[in-house]
Coordinates of C-alpha atoms and ligand atoms in Angstrom, one line a residue:
X865 CA -33.4 -39.6 0.1
X866 CA -36.7 -39.7 -2.0
X867 CA -36.6 -38.4 -5.6
X868 CA -38.6 -35.1 -4.9
X869 CA -36.2 -34.4 -2.1
X870 CA -33.1 -35.1 -4.0
X871 CA -34.7 -33.0 -6.9
X872 CA -35.3 -30.4 -4.3
X873 CA -31.7 -30.2 -2.6
X874 CA -30.1 -30.5 -6.0
X875 CA -32.2 -27.3 -7.0
X876 CA -31.3 -25.3 -4.1
X877 CA -27.2 -26.8 -4.5
X878 CA -27.6 -25.7 -8.4
X879 CA -29.0 -22.1 -7.5
X880 CA -26.5 -21.4 -4.9
X881 CA -23.5 -22.1 -7.4
X882 CA -25.3 -20.2 -9.6
X883 CA -25.3 -17.0 -7.5
X884 CA -21.3 -18.2 -6.3
X885 CA -20.6 -18.4 -10.0
X886 CA -22.0 -14.3 -10.4
X887 CA -20.0 -13.2 -6.9
X888 CA -17.5 -14.8 -8.6
X889 CA -17.0 -12.8 -11.5
X890 CA -17.0 -9.5 -9.4
X891 CA -14.5 -10.1 -7.2
X892 CA -14.5 -8.9 -3.2
X893 CA -13.2 -5.7 -2.8
X894 CA -10.1 -5.3 -0.6
X895 CA -10.7 -3.3 1.8
X896 CA -8.2 -1.0 3.2
X897 CA -9.3 0.3 6.7
X898 CA -6.9 3.6 7.3
X899 CA -6.3 5.5 11.0
X900 CA -4.4 8.5 11.1
X901 CA -1.9 9.2 14.5
X902 CA -3.7 12.4 16.3
X903 CA -1.2 14.6 14.5
X904 CA -1.7 13.4 10.7
X905 CA -5.4 13.6 11.0
X906 CA -4.4 17.6 11.6
X907 CA -4.1 17.6 8.1
X908 CA -7.0 18.6 6.0
X909 CA -6.2 17.4 2.8
X910 CA -4.4 13.8 4.1
X911 CA -7.5 11.9 3.7
X912 CA -8.2 12.8 0.3
X913 CA -5.2 12.7 -0.8
X914 CA -4.5 9.2 0.5
X915 CA -7.9 7.7 -0.9
X916 CA -7.0 9.3 -4.2
X917 CA -3.7 7.9 -4.7
X918 CA -3.1 4.7 -2.6
X919 CA -7.2 4.0 -3.7
X920 CA -6.4 4.7 -7.7
X921 CA -3.5 2.7 -7.7
X922 CA -4.8 -0.5 -6.0
X923 CA -7.7 -0.4 -8.1
X924 CA -5.6 0.2 -11.2
X925 CA -4.1 -3.3 -10.0
X926 CA -6.8 -5.5 -8.1
X927 CA -10.0 -4.2 -10.0
X928 CA -11.8 -3.6 -6.9
X929 CA -11.2 -1.9 -3.8
X930 CA -12.7 0.4 -0.6
X931 CA -10.1 2.9 1.2
X932 CA -12.3 3.3 4.7
X933 CA -11.2 5.8 7.0
X934 CA -11.4 5.0 10.6
X935 CA -13.7 7.0 12.9
X936 CA -11.1 7.2 15.9
X937 CA -7.5 7.9 15.4
X938 CA -4.4 6.7 16.6
X939 CA -2.6 7.9 20.0
X940 CA 1.5 7.0 19.4
X941 CA 4.2 8.3 22.4
X942 CA 6.1 8.8 19.1
X943 CA 4.7 9.4 15.3
X944 CA 7.6 7.3 13.8
X945 CA 10.7 4.8 14.7
X946 CA 10.4 1.3 14.8
X947 CA 8.6 1.3 17.9
X948 CA 5.6 2.8 17.3
X949 CA 5.8 1.1 13.5
X950 CA 6.8 -2.1 13.9
X951 CA 6.2 -3.3 17.4
X952 CA 3.0 -1.1 18.8
X953 CA 0.8 -0.5 15.8
X954 CA 0.5 -4.8 14.5
X955 CA -0.1 -5.7 18.5
X956 CA -2.6 -2.7 18.5
X957 CA -4.1 -4.7 15.3
X958 CA -3.8 -8.1 16.5
X959 CA -5.2 -7.3 20.0
X960 CA -8.2 -5.3 18.0
X961 CA -8.8 -8.4 15.8
X962 CA -9.6 -10.1 19.4
X963 CA -11.6 -7.6 20.7
X964 CA -8.9 -6.3 23.0
X965 CA -8.1 -2.9 21.3
X966 CA -10.0 0.3 20.1
X967 CA -9.5 -0.7 16.5
X968 CA -11.9 -3.0 14.7
X969 CA -9.7 -5.0 11.6
X970 CA -9.9 -5.5 8.4
X971 CA -9.5 -8.8 6.4
X972 CA -7.6 -6.4 3.7
X973 CA -5.1 -4.1 5.0
X974 CA -4.9 -2.0 8.1
X975 CA -3.1 1.0 7.7
X976 CA -1.7 3.4 9.8
X977 CA -0.7 7.1 8.9
X978 CA 1.4 9.0 10.9
X979 CA 3.7 12.4 11.3
X980 CA 6.4 11.2 11.3
X981 CA 9.6 12.6 8.8
X982 CA 9.2 10.0 6.2
X983 CA 13.2 11.3 5.2
X984 CA 14.2 9.2 8.6
X985 CA 14.8 5.2 8.7
X986 CA 12.6 3.0 9.1
X987 CA 10.0 5.5 7.0
X988 CA 7.0 2.6 6.9
X989 CA 6.6 -0.8 8.0
X990 CA 4.6 -3.5 6.8
X991 CA 3.6 -7.5 7.5
X992 CA 0.9 -9.4 5.9
X993 CA -2.7 -7.2 6.4
X994 CA -0.8 -4.7 8.4
X995 CA 1.7 -1.2 7.1
X996 CA 2.6 1.7 8.7
X997 CA 3.8 4.7 7.0
X998 CA 5.2 8.4 8.0
X999 CA 5.1 11.3 5.8
X1000 CA 1.2 12.4 6.7
X1001 CA 2.2 16.2 6.4
X1002 CA 4.0 15.4 3.4
X1003 CA 1.3 13.2 1.7
X1004 CA -1.4 15.8 2.0
X1005 CA 1.1 18.5 0.2
X1006 CA 0.4 16.7 -3.1
X1007 CA -2.1 17.5 -5.4
X1008 CA -5.1 15.9 -5.9
X1009 CA -4.8 12.7 -7.2
X1010 CA -6.8 13.5 -10.0
X1011 CA -4.5 16.6 -11.2
X1012 CA -1.2 14.2 -10.9
X1013 CA 0.4 12.2 -13.4
X1014 CA 1.1 8.6 -12.7
X1015 CA 4.7 9.5 -12.9
X1016 CA 5.8 12.5 -11.1
X1017 CA 9.4 14.2 -10.6
X1018 CA 11.2 12.9 -7.6
X1019 CA 10.0 15.3 -4.1
X1020 CA 9.7 13.9 -0.4
X1021 CA 5.8 14.6 -1.1
X1022 CA 5.8 12.5 -3.8
X1023 CA 8.8 10.2 -2.1
X1024 CA 6.0 9.9 0.6
X1025 CA 3.4 9.0 -1.1
X1026 CA 5.2 6.0 -3.1
X1027 CA 5.8 5.0 0.3
X1028 CA 2.3 4.7 1.2
X1029 CA 1.5 2.4 -2.0
X1030 CA 4.9 0.5 -1.0
X1031 CA 3.8 -0.7 2.4
X1032 CA 0.5 -1.5 1.3
X1033 CA 2.2 -3.6 -1.3
X1034 CA 3.9 -5.6 1.2
X1035 CA 0.7 -6.0 3.1
X1036 CA -1.0 -7.7 0.0
X1037 CA 1.9 -9.8 -0.5
X1038 CA 4.2 -7.5 -3.2
X1039 CA 8.4 -8.1 -2.6
X1040 CA 11.0 -5.5 -3.7
X1041 CA 11.6 -8.1 -5.8
X1042 CA 8.1 -6.8 -7.7
X1043 CA 9.5 -3.4 -8.1
X1044 CA 10.7 -1.9 -11.6
X1045 CA 13.1 1.0 -12.6
X1046 CA 13.6 2.1 -16.2
X1047 CA 14.9 5.0 -18.5
X1048 CA 12.9 7.3 -19.3
X1049 CA 15.0 9.4 -21.3
X1050 CA 17.6 11.1 -18.9
X1051 CA 15.0 10.2 -15.9
X1052 CA 15.2 7.3 -14.2
X1053 CA 12.0 5.8 -13.0
X1054 CA 11.1 3.7 -9.7
X1055 CA 7.9 2.3 -9.7
X1056 CA 6.7 2.0 -5.9
X1057 CA 8.0 -1.6 -4.5
X1058 CA 11.5 -0.4 -5.5
X1059 CA 11.0 3.1 -4.4
X1060 CA 14.1 5.3 -3.0
X1061 CA 16.0 2.3 -3.1
X1062 CA 16.6 3.0 -6.5
X1063 CA 18.8 6.0 -5.1
X1064 CA 20.1 4.5 -2.0
X1065 CA 23.8 4.1 -0.8
X1066 CA 25.7 0.6 -2.5
X1067 CA 25.0 -1.1 0.9
X1068 CA 21.7 -0.4 1.4
X1069 CA 20.7 -1.1 -2.2
X1070 CA 22.9 -4.3 -2.2
X1071 CA 20.3 -5.4 1.3
X1072 CA 17.2 -4.2 -0.2
X1073 CA 17.2 -5.3 -3.9
X1074 CA 19.3 -8.0 -4.2
X1075 CA 17.2 -10.6 -5.5
X1076 CA 17.0 -8.1 -8.5
X1077 CA 13.4 -8.0 -10.1
X1078 CA 10.7 -10.5 -11.1
X1079 CA 10.1 -8.3 -13.6
X1080 CA 12.6 -9.5 -15.7
X1081 CA 15.5 -7.1 -15.9
X1082 CA 18.1 -6.0 -13.8
X1083 CA 17.7 -2.5 -12.4
X1084 CA 19.7 -0.1 -14.0
X1085 CA 22.2 2.2 -12.1
X1086 CA 21.5 5.7 -11.8
X1087 CA 24.4 6.7 -14.1
X1088 CA 23.9 9.2 -16.5
X1089 CA 20.4 9.6 -15.6
X1090 CA 20.1 13.6 -14.3
X1091 CA 16.7 13.3 -13.4
X1092 CA 14.5 10.9 -10.4
X1093 CA 11.0 10.6 -11.2
X1094 CA 8.6 8.3 -9.3
X1095 CA 6.2 6.1 -10.6
X1096 CA 2.8 6.2 -8.7
X1097 CA 1.1 3.0 -10.4
X1098 CA 2.0 -0.4 -9.4
X1099 CA 4.3 -2.6 -11.9
X1100 CA 2.5 -5.1 -13.5
X1101 CA 4.5 -8.0 -11.7
X1102 CA 3.7 -6.0 -8.6
X1103 CA -0.5 -6.3 -10.0
X1104 CA 0.2 -9.8 -10.2
X1105 CA 1.6 -10.4 -6.4
X1106 CA -1.1 -8.4 -5.0
X1107 CA -4.0 -10.6 -2.9
Ligands
ZN2643 ZN1 9.9 -2.4 1.0

């Protein structure tokens, strides 16, 4: 290579790396693509609530997020249950990745929201880049996200909304150890990655929260806490785990 050709190619390399740095300063948004079941899509407010609550929490944690809604709905034999949430949906996403299903997955999170009963286990499911959550009818009953505080009293709609954050948190790499629970006066507040497990039976609590909190501090028991509240923002240490 003569000197002129070398300088020309070095010039190209330099301008590319400058462009690369510019891109690095503005991280690519994490894309969450959302599919609704045929039943969940009938709730008019659902799309707005998912975008508001999930988008708000992720934007807070990651800085940049895009919530996209798939143009098609997903036909399910059952709105809940392990087969629909933990087997069929991950399989559909995997098939979509190789063009064998009617879904077009993204590299971020592929989220299915159904109309299943969020009070029944399993209420949701997640693995890397794939999440499923029940409770569509309840999430749709929440007030618009911009009208809701970051911590709300426990209710089924709020628990279903927090479940959405919980499963998407898992799909982005956070575990139950990235949750926090704190006393706020007489209330006990659970962050999304701990969620309702905080108030589960001793056996379930033991199984799900045995590793303790990576966020520091033990989970307080709800002894003496007269009120249950749910946080709708990820804890700081969950934020560091999300990717
Ligand atoms: Zn979980």
